[in-house]
XYZ file of N, CA and C in Angstrom:
819
model
N 12.843 -0.539 1.308
C 12.113 -0.423 2.573
C 13.092 -0.576 3.720
N 13.017 0.281 4.666
C 14.008 0.298 5.737
C 13.660 -0.698 6.824
N 14.642 -0.933 7.700
C 14.400 -1.830 8.831
C 13.359 -1.263 9.770
N 13.227 0.070 9.802
C 12.193 0.666 10.641
C 10.824 0.411 10.050
N 10.741 0.430 8.724
C 9.471 0.140 8.079
C 9.098 -1.317 8.271
N 10.077 -2.179 8.265
C 9.837 -3.613 8.338
C 10.661 -4.167 9.480
N 10.220 -3.945 10.741
C 11.099 -4.132 11.888
C 11.558 -5.550 12.118
N 10.708 -6.526 11.868
C 11.088 -7.886 12.216
C 11.827 -8.563 11.076
N 11.217 -8.592 9.897
C 11.793 -9.347 8.812
C 13.003 -8.653 8.224
N 12.968 -7.309 8.181
C 14.139 -6.598 7.686
C 15.359 -6.894 8.532
N 15.141 -7.091 9.822
C 16.240 -7.451 10.723
C 16.709 -8.879 10.479
N 15.754 -9.782 10.275
C 16.109 -11.182 10.290
C 16.799 -11.672 9.033
N 16.331 -11.216 7.904
C 16.769 -11.869 6.691
C 17.508 -10.915 5.776
N 18.798 -10.791 6.022
C 19.627 -9.903 5.236
C 20.182 -10.606 4.010
N 20.068 -11.914 3.968
C 20.489 -12.679 2.802
C 19.398 -13.687 2.477
N 19.058 -13.830 1.217
C 18.042 -14.785 0.797
C 18.718 -15.963 0.104
N 18.414 -17.159 0.594
C 18.868 -18.381 -0.055
C 17.638 -19.089 -0.596
N 17.656 -19.437 -1.863
C 16.491 -20.050 -2.471
C 16.885 -21.362 -3.121
N 16.334 -22.476 -2.661
C 16.562 -23.751 -3.320
C 15.840 -23.750 -4.656
N 16.519 -24.218 -5.717
C 15.902 -24.238 -7.029
C 14.814 -25.309 -7.047
N 13.609 -24.906 -7.398
C 12.489 -25.835 -7.488
C 12.118 -25.985 -8.957
N 12.100 -27.193 -9.432
C 11.875 -27.443 -10.844
C 10.394 -27.687 -11.101
N 9.879 -27.011 -12.132
C 8.508 -27.226 -12.603
C 7.454 -26.920 -11.548
N 7.711 -25.974 -10.660
C 6.699 -25.557 -9.702
C 5.881 -24.424 -10.298
N 4.576 -24.577 -10.283
C 3.703 -23.503 -10.736
C 3.229 -22.707 -9.533
N 2.890 -21.438 -9.766
C 2.470 -20.582 -8.678
C 1.139 -21.003 -8.089
N 1.011 -20.866 -6.765
C -0.226 -21.189 -6.069
C -0.657 -20.009 -5.213
N -1.962 -19.965 -4.928
C -2.498 -18.958 -4.021
C -2.588 -19.549 -2.618
N -2.332 -18.705 -1.623
C -2.367 -19.148 -0.230
C -3.271 -18.209 0.545
N -4.226 -18.780 1.301
C -5.145 -17.974 2.098
C -4.591 -17.844 3.512
N -4.249 -16.623 3.900
C -3.611 -16.401 5.197
C -4.559 -16.624 6.365
N -5.861 -16.693 6.095
C -6.823 -16.925 7.172
C -6.999 -18.402 7.475
N -6.407 -19.275 6.658
C -6.545 -20.707 6.857
C -5.761 -21.188 8.063
N -6.229 -22.243 8.695
C -5.570 -22.817 9.861
C -5.136 -24.245 9.538
N -3.945 -24.597 9.986
C -3.487 -25.968 9.839
C -3.205 -26.383 8.413
N -2.799 -25.465 7.553
C -2.472 -25.796 6.174
C -1.187 -26.618 6.146
N -1.275 -27.826 5.592
C -0.125 -28.725 5.594
C 0.988 -28.267 4.664
N 0.715 -27.259 3.843
C 1.726 -26.778 2.903
C 2.712 -25.806 3.544
N 2.540 -25.517 4.821
C 3.410 -24.529 5.459
C 3.589 -24.854 6.937
N 4.577 -24.195 7.523
C 4.743 -24.186 8.976
C 4.369 -22.801 9.470
N 3.797 -22.714 10.663
C 3.432 -21.402 11.198
C 3.737 -21.349 12.688
N 4.028 -20.124 13.161
C 4.431 -19.923 14.547
C 3.786 -18.642 15.062
N 3.035 -18.754 16.149
C 2.389 -17.592 16.749
C 3.267 -17.037 17.874
N 3.349 -15.721 17.955
C 4.176 -15.074 18.964
C 3.742 -13.619 19.083
N 4.429 -12.853 19.905
C 4.229 -11.404 19.996
C 5.556 -10.727 19.679
N 5.523 -9.809 18.727
C 6.720 -9.047 18.408
C 6.572 -7.641 18.954
N 7.370 -7.326 19.962
C 7.293 -6.017 20.618
C 5.866 -5.731 21.076
N 5.241 -6.755 21.686
C 3.879 -6.690 22.228
C 2.800 -6.591 21.157
N 3.120 -6.926 19.908
C 2.125 -6.979 18.834
C 1.890 -8.445 18.477
N 0.633 -8.937 18.529
C 0.354 -10.323 18.154
C 0.751 -10.578 16.702
N 1.447 -11.699 16.477
C 1.987 -11.965 15.148
C 1.987 -13.461 14.862
N 2.134 -13.780 13.585
C 2.213 -15.169 13.138
C 3.148 -15.226 11.939
N 4.176 -16.048 12.024
C 5.082 -16.264 10.892
C 4.632 -17.511 10.145
N 4.566 -17.424 8.823
C 4.199 -18.542 7.961
C 5.374 -18.831 7.033
N 5.826 -20.082 7.022
C 6.937 -20.497 6.172
C 6.422 -21.540 5.183
N 6.236 -21.173 3.911
C 5.801 -22.161 2.917
C 6.842 -23.264 2.756
N 6.381 -24.470 2.480
C 7.308 -25.578 2.281
C 8.005 -25.440 0.931
N 9.108 -26.179 0.774
C 9.845 -26.138 -0.483
C 9.056 -26.751 -1.631
N 7.971 -27.462 -1.307
C 7.206 -28.149 -2.344
C 6.206 -27.246 -3.047
N 6.022 -26.008 -2.552
C 5.070 -25.106 -3.184
C 5.730 -23.769 -3.476
N 5.135 -23.063 -4.406
C 5.581 -21.720 -4.780
C 4.376 -20.800 -4.643
N 4.357 -19.981 -3.585
C 3.225 -19.099 -3.309
C 3.431 -17.782 -4.047
N 2.596 -17.530 -5.047
C 2.705 -16.302 -5.843
C 1.504 -15.381 -5.671
N 0.557 -15.771 -4.819
C -0.610 -14.926 -4.562
C -1.115 -15.198 -3.157
N -1.661 -14.148 -2.512
C -2.220 -14.275 -1.176
C -3.678 -13.850 -1.182
N -4.460 -14.531 -0.343
C -5.857 -14.172 -0.135
C -6.120 -14.126 1.356
N -7.190 -13.442 1.748
C -7.626 -13.402 3.140
C -9.125 -13.651 3.158
N -9.528 -14.777 3.745
C -10.942 -15.167 3.785
C -11.550 -15.160 2.385
N -10.788 -15.653 1.423
C -11.278 -15.753 0.058
C -11.072 -14.523 -0.798
N -10.719 -13.401 -0.178
C -10.501 -12.154 -0.914
C -9.045 -12.053 -1.348
N -8.814 -11.853 -2.638
C -7.456 -11.692 -3.141
C -6.862 -10.392 -2.603
N -5.656 -10.474 -2.015
C -5.047 -9.269 -1.441
C -3.691 -8.938 -2.057
N -3.070 -9.899 -2.729
C -1.761 -9.630 -3.336
C -1.434 -10.700 -4.367
N -0.848 -10.254 -5.482
C -0.363 -11.163 -6.513
C 1.026 -10.715 -6.943
N 1.937 -11.653 -7.021
C 3.293 -11.340 -7.455
C 3.274 -10.890 -8.911
N 3.825 -9.722 -9.172
C 3.820 -9.187 -10.534
C 4.853 -9.860 -11.426
N 5.904 -10.392 -10.821
C 6.972 -10.995 -11.612
C 7.004 -12.518 -11.525
N 6.009 -13.103 -10.848
C 5.956 -14.551 -10.743
C 6.838 -15.148 -9.666
N 7.562 -14.298 -8.937
C 8.385 -14.796 -7.840
C 7.507 -15.191 -6.660
N 7.928 -16.228 -5.932
C 7.133 -16.702 -4.821
C 7.500 -16.051 -3.501
N 6.695 -16.348 -2.468
C 6.953 -15.860 -1.111
C 7.875 -16.845 -0.393
N 8.927 -16.330 0.197
C 9.791 -17.168 1.020
C 9.288 -17.222 2.458
N 8.668 -16.127 2.911
C 8.204 -16.035 4.293
C 7.147 -14.948 4.399
N 6.127 -15.195 5.220
C 5.015 -14.262 5.396
C 4.827 -14.031 6.891
N 4.696 -12.771 7.298
C 4.433 -12.448 8.703
C 3.143 -11.653 8.808
N 2.250 -12.103 9.686
C 0.963 -11.449 9.907
C 0.976 -10.749 11.259
N 0.387 -9.559 11.316
C 0.217 -8.821 12.573
C -1.271 -8.558 12.779
N -1.749 -8.738 14.023
C -3.184 -8.795 14.294
C -3.675 -7.701 15.239
N -4.967 -7.401 15.077
C -5.761 -6.703 16.085
C -6.904 -7.649 16.429
N -6.838 -8.267 17.593
C -7.806 -9.306 17.911
C -7.631 -10.472 16.949
N -8.718 -10.853 16.261
C -8.659 -11.923 15.273
C -8.446 -11.400 13.858
N -8.367 -10.091 13.712
C -8.267 -9.489 12.383
C -6.808 -9.264 11.987
N -6.442 -9.717 10.795
C -5.112 -9.450 10.259
C -5.082 -8.033 9.706
N -4.176 -7.214 10.231
C -4.111 -5.802 9.839
C -2.895 -5.518 8.963
N -1.768 -6.112 9.286
C -0.542 -5.925 8.505
C -0.028 -7.277 8.034
N 0.459 -7.316 6.815
C 1.100 -8.504 6.270
C 2.437 -8.086 5.671
N 3.498 -8.739 6.107
C 4.831 -8.472 5.564
C 5.305 -9.701 4.800
N 5.790 -9.495 3.599
C 6.163 -10.580 2.702
C 7.640 -10.469 2.347
N 8.356 -11.583 2.482
C 9.696 -11.696 1.910
C 9.559 -12.525 0.643
N 9.946 -11.943 -0.490
C 9.911 -12.674 -1.754
C 11.275 -13.287 -2.043
N 11.281 -14.245 -2.956
C 12.533 -14.931 -3.269
C 13.223 -14.333 -4.495
N 13.013 -13.027 -4.719
C 13.672 -12.353 -5.831
C 14.807 -11.474 -5.319
N 15.799 -11.205 -6.158
C 16.883 -10.334 -5.736
C 16.439 -8.881 -5.702
N 17.159 -8.072 -4.942
C 16.877 -6.638 -4.924
C 15.753 -6.302 -3.973
N 14.800 -5.536 -4.456
C 13.693 -5.053 -3.619
C 12.664 -6.163 -3.449
N 12.778 -6.916 -2.377
C 11.922 -8.091 -2.262
C 11.045 -8.098 -1.023
N 10.893 -6.972 -0.349
C 10.003 -6.884 0.804
C 8.754 -6.105 0.437
N 7.605 -6.659 0.773
C 6.323 -6.030 0.477
C 5.498 -6.002 1.754
N 4.859 -4.869 2.043
C 3.984 -4.743 3.211
C 2.582 -4.378 2.763
N 1.587 -5.082 3.316
C 0.183 -4.846 2.998
C -0.545 -4.352 4.236
N -1.461 -3.407 4.050
C -2.256 -2.855 5.146
C -3.729 -3.095 4.878
N -4.410 -3.623 5.894
C -5.856 -3.827 5.837
C -6.539 -2.656 6.531
N -7.196 -1.815 5.753
C -7.894 -0.643 6.288
C -9.389 -0.829 6.080
N -10.040 -1.418 7.091
C -11.480 -1.632 6.997
C -11.889 -2.592 5.902
N -11.062 -3.585 5.634
C -11.375 -4.570 4.608
C -10.780 -4.256 3.253
N -10.234 -3.061 3.093
C -9.581 -2.673 1.843
C -8.074 -2.855 2.005
N -7.488 -3.737 1.207
C -6.065 -4.038 1.302
C -5.280 -3.200 0.308
N -4.188 -2.595 0.792
C -3.321 -1.803 -0.072
C -1.863 -2.161 0.210
N -1.035 -1.986 -0.809
C 0.409 -2.154 -0.651
C 0.983 -0.844 -0.142
N 1.698 -0.890 0.975
C 2.286 0.325 1.532
C 3.498 0.752 0.707
N 3.601 2.044 0.395
C 4.778 2.535 -0.331
C 6.051 2.245 0.455
N 7.087 1.848 -0.248
C 8.332 1.484 0.427
C 9.002 2.665 1.108
N 8.631 3.888 0.695
C 9.271 5.070 1.284
C 8.412 5.739 2.354
N 7.304 5.074 2.772
C 6.404 5.670 3.762
C 6.594 4.987 5.110
N 7.721 5.276 5.761
C 8.003 4.677 7.063
C 6.960 5.048 8.110
N 6.515 6.281 8.076
C 5.630 6.777 9.123
C 4.284 6.059 9.113
N 3.756 5.781 7.942
C 2.463 5.104 7.852
C 2.561 3.693 8.413
N 3.637 2.997 8.094
C 3.826 1.654 8.635
C 4.008 1.713 10.146
N 4.843 2.632 10.601
C 5.126 2.738 12.035
C 3.845 2.990 12.827
N 2.986 3.865 12.321
C 1.726 4.166 13.011
C 0.828 2.935 13.054
N 0.709 2.246 11.918
C -0.140 1.061 11.874
C 0.373 -0.010 12.832
N 1.686 -0.185 12.885
C 2.275 -1.185 13.770
C 2.067 -0.809 15.234
N 2.324 0.449 15.564
C 2.193 0.909 16.948
C 0.761 0.772 17.445
N -0.208 1.012 16.574
C -1.617 0.911 16.960
C -2.020 -0.514 17.333
N -1.227 -1.503 16.925
C -1.548 -2.899 17.212
C -0.940 -3.388 18.526
N -0.099 -2.576 19.126
C 0.605 -3.001 20.338
C -0.369 -3.158 21.503
N -0.256 -4.271 22.207
C -1.121 -4.544 23.352
C -0.692 -3.716 24.553
N -1.671 -3.226 25.293
C -1.372 -2.516 26.538
C -1.025 -3.541 27.613
N 0.019 -3.273 28.367
C 0.423 -4.165 29.447
C 0.388 -3.400 30.762
N -0.151 -4.051 31.782
C -0.303 -3.379 33.074
C 1.031 -3.188 33.778
N 1.986 -4.069 33.478
C 3.302 -3.950 34.106
C 4.344 -4.575 33.193
N 5.585 -4.180 33.404
C 6.695 -4.729 32.635
C 7.784 -5.191 33.596
N 8.362 -6.333 33.294
C 9.428 -6.856 34.141
C 10.651 -7.166 33.293
N 11.830 -6.915 33.862
C 13.079 -7.189 33.164
C 13.316 -8.697 33.105
N 13.840 -9.158 31.980
C 14.124 -10.573 31.811
C 15.327 -10.719 30.889
N 15.719 -11.954 30.634
C 16.830 -12.216 29.725
C 16.412 -13.267 28.709
N 17.115 -13.300 27.583
C 16.929 -14.329 26.567
C 18.119 -15.276 26.652
N 17.837 -16.571 26.810
C 18.888 -17.584 26.844
C 18.893 -18.311 25.503
N 19.968 -18.169 24.749
C 20.041 -18.741 23.410
C 20.042 -20.261 23.411
N 20.288 -20.893 24.559
C 20.266 -22.350 24.627
C 18.858 -22.895 24.828
N 17.919 -22.040 25.207
C 16.546 -22.490 25.445
C 15.874 -22.867 24.124
N 15.258 -24.036 24.095
C 14.476 -24.419 22.917
C 13.006 -24.636 23.240
N 12.605 -24.238 24.444
C 11.201 -24.293 24.850
C 10.753 -22.916 25.327
N 9.446 -22.692 25.294
C 8.902 -21.434 25.790
C 9.127 -21.313 27.296
N 9.315 -20.080 27.750
C 9.349 -19.776 29.175
C 8.332 -18.675 29.438
N 8.170 -18.302 30.697
C 7.212 -17.242 31.009
C 7.642 -15.913 30.404
N 8.932 -15.759 30.137
C 9.415 -14.484 29.618
C 9.788 -14.482 28.159
N 9.811 -15.676 27.514
C 10.332 -15.736 26.150
C 9.625 -16.810 25.331
N 9.295 -16.471 24.098
C 8.725 -17.408 23.137
C 9.846 -17.920 22.241
N 9.896 -19.234 22.033
C 10.942 -19.845 21.220
C 10.308 -20.710 20.142
N 10.777 -20.573 18.917
C 10.337 -21.471 17.855
C 11.469 -21.685 16.872
N 11.426 -22.819 16.194
C 12.541 -23.246 15.360
C 12.019 -23.792 14.041
N 12.753 -23.509 12.970
C 12.387 -23.996 11.651
C 13.635 -24.022 10.787
N 13.471 -24.441 9.542
C 14.549 -24.372 8.561
C 14.191 -23.295 7.558
N 15.037 -22.279 7.453
C 14.824 -21.189 6.513
C 15.993 -21.123 5.556
N 15.677 -21.193 4.263
C 16.713 -21.090 3.238
C 17.825 -22.111 3.471
N 17.423 -23.292 3.944
C 18.377 -24.369 4.121
C 19.181 -24.323 5.399
N 18.897 -23.366 6.279
C 19.673 -23.209 7.512
C 18.767 -23.431 8.723
N 19.203 -24.282 9.660
C 18.460 -24.465 10.903
C 18.449 -23.142 11.660
N 17.257 -22.686 12.024
C 17.086 -21.337 12.563
C 16.205 -21.375 13.804
N 16.609 -20.631 14.821
C 15.821 -20.568 16.058
C 15.545 -19.108 16.414
N 14.288 -18.821 16.732
C 13.862 -17.482 17.125
C 13.631 -17.428 18.634
N 14.026 -16.337 19.250
C 13.653 -16.025 20.629
C 13.035 -14.629 20.638
N 11.821 -14.531 21.171
C 11.109 -13.255 21.212
C 10.505 -13.089 22.606
N 10.728 -11.947 23.272
C 10.152 -11.745 24.603
C 8.628 -11.850 24.597
N 8.085 -12.430 25.657
C 6.638 -12.483 25.837
C 6.116 -11.088 26.191
N 4.811 -10.832 25.976
C 4.248 -9.515 26.317
C 4.524 -9.139 27.767
N 4.894 -7.880 27.974
C 5.154 -7.389 29.313
C 6.548 -7.667 29.832
N 7.384 -8.316 29.022
C 8.746 -8.632 29.443
C 9.744 -7.829 28.621
N 10.704 -7.235 29.296
C 11.747 -6.443 28.658
C 13.056 -7.215 28.750
N 13.543 -7.687 27.623
C 14.787 -8.460 27.606
C 15.969 -7.507 27.573
N 16.576 -7.309 28.712
C 17.715 -6.391 28.813
C 19.049 -7.120 28.721
N 19.014 -8.450 28.678
C 20.232 -9.245 28.550
C 19.997 -10.418 27.606
N 21.061 -10.833 26.939
C 21.077 -12.074 26.163
C 22.214 -12.924 26.709
N 21.900 -14.166 27.073
C 22.900 -15.064 27.642
C 22.908 -16.366 26.854
N 23.953 -17.123 27.054
C 24.032 -18.472 26.491
C 24.601 -19.390 27.559
N 23.726 -20.246 28.071
C 24.159 -21.172 29.111
C 24.653 -20.486 30.363
N 24.047 -19.360 30.713
C 24.436 -18.646 31.916
C 25.535 -17.626 31.720
N 26.161 -17.605 30.550
C 27.227 -16.642 30.272
C 26.656 -15.451 29.514
N 26.960 -14.255 29.988
C 26.440 -13.039 29.374
C 27.051 -12.830 27.991
N 26.176 -12.583 27.001
C 26.620 -12.289 25.638
C 26.375 -10.824 25.297
N 25.239 -10.299 25.751
C 24.878 -8.908 25.439
C 24.072 -8.337 26.592
N 24.336 -7.069 26.907
C 23.534 -6.358 27.905
C 23.193 -4.985 27.342
N 21.914 -4.625 27.415
C 21.489 -3.328 26.920
C 21.947 -2.205 27.827
N 22.166 -1.058 27.236
C 22.554 0.114 28.005
C 21.692 1.302 27.639
N 21.550 2.247 28.551
C 20.795 3.478 28.280
C 19.378 3.193 27.783
N 18.680 2.297 28.465
C 17.293 2.013 28.125
C 17.099 1.069 26.962
N 18.166 0.436 26.472
C 18.039 -0.504 25.359
C 17.402 -1.813 25.821
N 16.684 -2.440 24.907
C 16.132 -3.765 25.170
C 16.131 -4.574 23.883
N 16.319 -5.862 24.011
C 16.294 -6.759 22.862
C 14.852 -7.176 22.597
N 14.404 -7.038 21.356
C 13.028 -7.421 21.037
C 12.953 -8.674 20.170
N 14.093 -9.199 19.742
C 14.120 -10.487 19.045
C 15.561 -10.911 18.822
N 15.801 -12.220 18.827
C 17.074 -12.767 18.367
C 16.784 -13.869 17.368
N 17.718 -14.067 16.453
C 17.629 -15.194 15.530
C 18.976 -15.886 15.521
N 18.965 -17.186 15.758
C 20.190 -17.971 15.866
C 20.295 -18.917 14.681
N 21.509 -19.083 14.184
C 21.770 -19.929 13.024
C 22.697 -21.068 13.436
N 22.351 -22.282 13.024
C 23.060 -23.474 13.468
C 23.710 -24.211 12.301
N 24.802 -24.875 12.609
C 25.439 -25.799 11.671
C 25.692 -27.102 12.408
N 25.106 -28.184 11.886
C 25.237 -29.497 12.521
C 24.833 -29.457 13.992
N 23.780 -28.685 14.282
C 23.256 -28.605 15.637
C 23.984 -27.662 16.557
N 25.039 -27.015 16.086
C 25.825 -26.102 16.911
C 25.539 -24.657 16.517
N 25.245 -23.830 17.516
C 25.015 -22.407 17.275
C 26.325 -21.746 16.866
N 26.317 -21.082 15.709
C 27.558 -20.461 15.241
C 27.391 -18.983 14.910
N 26.178 -18.531 14.632
C 25.917 -17.126 14.343
C 24.600 -16.733 14.980
N 24.494 -15.492 15.438
C 23.181 -14.974 15.802
C 23.188 -13.461 15.661
N 22.001 -12.928 15.459
C 21.842 -11.473 15.448
C 20.650 -11.101 16.311
N 20.646 -9.866 16.773
C 19.556 -9.413 17.631
C 19.095 -8.035 17.186
N 17.804 -7.818 17.333
C 17.260 -6.490 17.078
C 16.950 -5.865 18.424
N 17.333 -4.611 18.561
C 17.132 -3.921 19.830
C 16.417 -2.603 19.582
N 15.741 -2.144 20.624
C 15.062 -0.852 20.575
C 15.600 0.001 21.718
N 15.919 1.270 21.399
C 16.473 2.125 22.442
C 15.363 2.883 23.163
N 15.742 3.731 24.117
C 14.750 4.433 24.928
C 13.919 5.420 24.115
N 14.397 5.787 22.929
C 13.638 6.679 22.053
C 12.786 5.918 21.048
N 12.807 4.582 21.119
C 11.997 3.768 20.229
C 12.654 3.420 18.912
N 13.919 3.794 18.724
C 14.608 3.516 17.469
C 15.162 2.094 17.472
N 15.168 1.484 16.280
C 15.603 0.101 16.129
C 17.015 0.042 15.562
N 17.802 -0.900 16.075
C 19.127 -1.167 15.534
C 19.382 -2.670 15.648
N 20.424 -3.137 14.968
C 20.736 -4.556 14.938
C 22.202 -4.782 15.270
N 22.473 -5.836 16.024
C 23.842 -6.252 16.308
C 24.029 -7.688 15.832
N 25.270 -8.012 15.444
C 25.582 -9.300 14.832
C 26.751 -9.943 15.574
N 26.678 -11.278 15.749
C 27.693 -11.984 16.522
C 28.058 -13.307 15.851
N 29.321 -13.691 15.997
C 29.771 -15.014 15.577
C 30.519 -15.673 16.722
N 30.498 -16.993 16.731
C 31.206 -17.750 17.755
C 32.644 -17.976 17.313
N 33.584 -17.533 18.133
C 35.009 -17.737 17.884
C 35.562 -18.510 19.071
N 35.941 -19.772 18.821
C 36.283 -20.689 19.910
C 35.063 -20.783 20.833
N 35.179 -20.373 22.073
C 34.030 -20.432 22.985
C 33.520 -19.046 23.349
N 33.976 -18.036 22.628
C 33.571 -16.665 22.896
C 32.700 -16.140 21.761
N 31.922 -15.082 22.084
C 31.078 -14.446 21.083
C 31.664 -13.095 20.711
N 31.900 -12.920 19.412
C 32.547 -11.730 18.889
C 31.544 -10.921 18.073
N 31.447 -9.622 18.361
C 30.589 -8.737 17.573
C 31.232 -8.490 16.215
N 30.443 -8.585 15.148
C 30.929 -8.342 13.797
C 29.974 -7.396 13.094
N 30.401 -6.846 11.952
C 29.526 -5.938 11.220
C 28.630 -6.718 10.265
N 27.676 -6.028 9.670
C 26.670 -6.688 8.854
C 27.278 -7.316 7.604
N 28.322 -6.706 7.042
C 28.932 -7.255 5.832
C 29.593 -8.597 6.130
N 30.327 -8.660 7.235
C 30.951 -9.923 7.626
C 29.893 -10.968 7.967
N 28.827 -10.534 8.638
C 27.752 -11.455 9.005
C 27.098 -12.037 7.759
N 26.788 -11.172 6.785
C 26.182 -11.635 5.535
C 27.037 -12.707 4.875
N 28.335 -12.457 4.824
C 29.246 -13.392 4.174
C 29.254 -14.740 4.879
N 29.272 -14.723 6.207
C 29.315 -15.969 6.974
C 27.985 -16.720 6.892
N 26.877 -15.987 6.894
C 25.577 -16.634 6.770
C 25.408 -17.232 5.382
N 25.897 -16.518 4.380
C 25.853 -17.013 3.009
C 26.639 -18.310 2.884
N 27.825 -18.326 3.468
C 28.665 -19.524 3.436
C 28.004 -20.680 4.175
N 27.366 -20.382 5.297
C 26.695 -21.413 6.082
C 25.593 -22.076 5.271
N 24.740 -21.282 4.639
C 23.666 -21.838 3.836
C 24.172 -22.601 2.638
N 25.211 -22.088 1.995
C 25.774 -22.747 0.827
C 26.367 -24.097 1.197
N 27.140 -24.133 2.286
C 27.767 -25.381 2.707
C 26.737 -26.413 3.144
N 25.690 -25.966 3.850
C 24.635 -26.893 4.260
C 23.960 -27.514 3.050
N 23.713 -26.685 2.022
C 23.068 -27.195 0.820
C 23.964 -28.202 0.107
N 25.264 -27.922 0.047
C 26.187 -28.849 -0.589
C 26.213 -30.189 0.139
N 26.203 -30.135 1.475
C 26.237 -31.366 2.255
C 24.984 -32.204 2.038
N 23.873 -31.529 1.724
C 22.614 -32.233 1.481
C 22.401 -32.505 -0.001
N 23.403 -32.177 -0.838
C 23.323 -32.360 -2.281
C 22.175 -31.593 -2.895
N 21.898 -30.410 -2.355
C 20.865 -29.549 -2.913
C 21.499 -28.541 -3.851
N 20.736 -28.159 -4.871
C 21.179 -27.098 -5.768
C 20.631 -25.793 -5.247
N 21.494 -24.784 -5.067
C 21.040 -23.517 -4.526
C 21.391 -22.376 -5.448
N 20.561 -21.361 -5.390
C 20.782 -20.122 -6.113
C 20.966 -19.028 -5.086
N 22.047 -18.282 -5.181
C 22.317 -17.222 -4.223
C 21.833 -15.912 -4.792
N 20.850 -15.313 -4.139
C 20.324 -14.031 -4.583
C 21.133 -12.883 -4.005
N 20.901 -11.696 -4.534
C 21.605 -10.512 -4.063
C 21.359 -10.306 -2.577
N 22.357 -9.735 -1.899
C 22.217 -9.411 -0.488
C 21.297 -8.216 -0.322
N 20.585 -8.221 0.781
C 19.693 -7.124 1.111
C 20.180 -6.519 2.401
N 20.714 -5.347 2.348
C 21.194 -4.676 3.545
C 20.168 -3.644 3.936
N 19.425 -3.875 5.027
C 18.320 -2.991 5.399
C 18.606 -2.355 6.740
């Protein structure tokens, strides 16, 4: 499945780190539930589409999903969900994107068509794109803004949330509806500026011992096409790197963090989307 088919998660998680969980049996998780203590969740808008990220805790292994009691997906190989993203029309969940903790082809997208849930074919970019576009909220006006990577609170122009994913402290910045992030800064210093109608629609920052050391951003150009840029901190400057180098550094970051915490980790195959 391409990054265009899976715009948010395909961008964010190019490497999967899975802590080994001993004697965990598979559980079902109802995505319509609120305040489930077995997970963390974060509401935001991705490219003006209402969304919710759900991160299951390390204490559970989610191998099946339900919506309002209706079974909508079951893992065929027994692998659990590492992360679930919901996209809404009003209060109705229309799209569900799943990152599984298996190597190789581990992204699954579900579409709710009038109460009938189906798995979208991995090679049908157009069907996903149409469903996603139909969920976008209309905005009366748009204003240019910037994303500040040092911000850890919401602002009028940007939604910020933080969690631990695959053993790595992770912070998300996503523009609020009606805001076009044409710049990314850190503490007032320019890191990235869009050109030729480009805008940043999300950033994800990775930390080690509380210090930002890697981040990547997804951008959309004036024709609506998505691309990703990757950066690492070198001394006090930010250097653009390619996806292969980024994968290697992120892999090392997660591995070292796990070692420092005396956790046993399994490194799955890289996913380049």
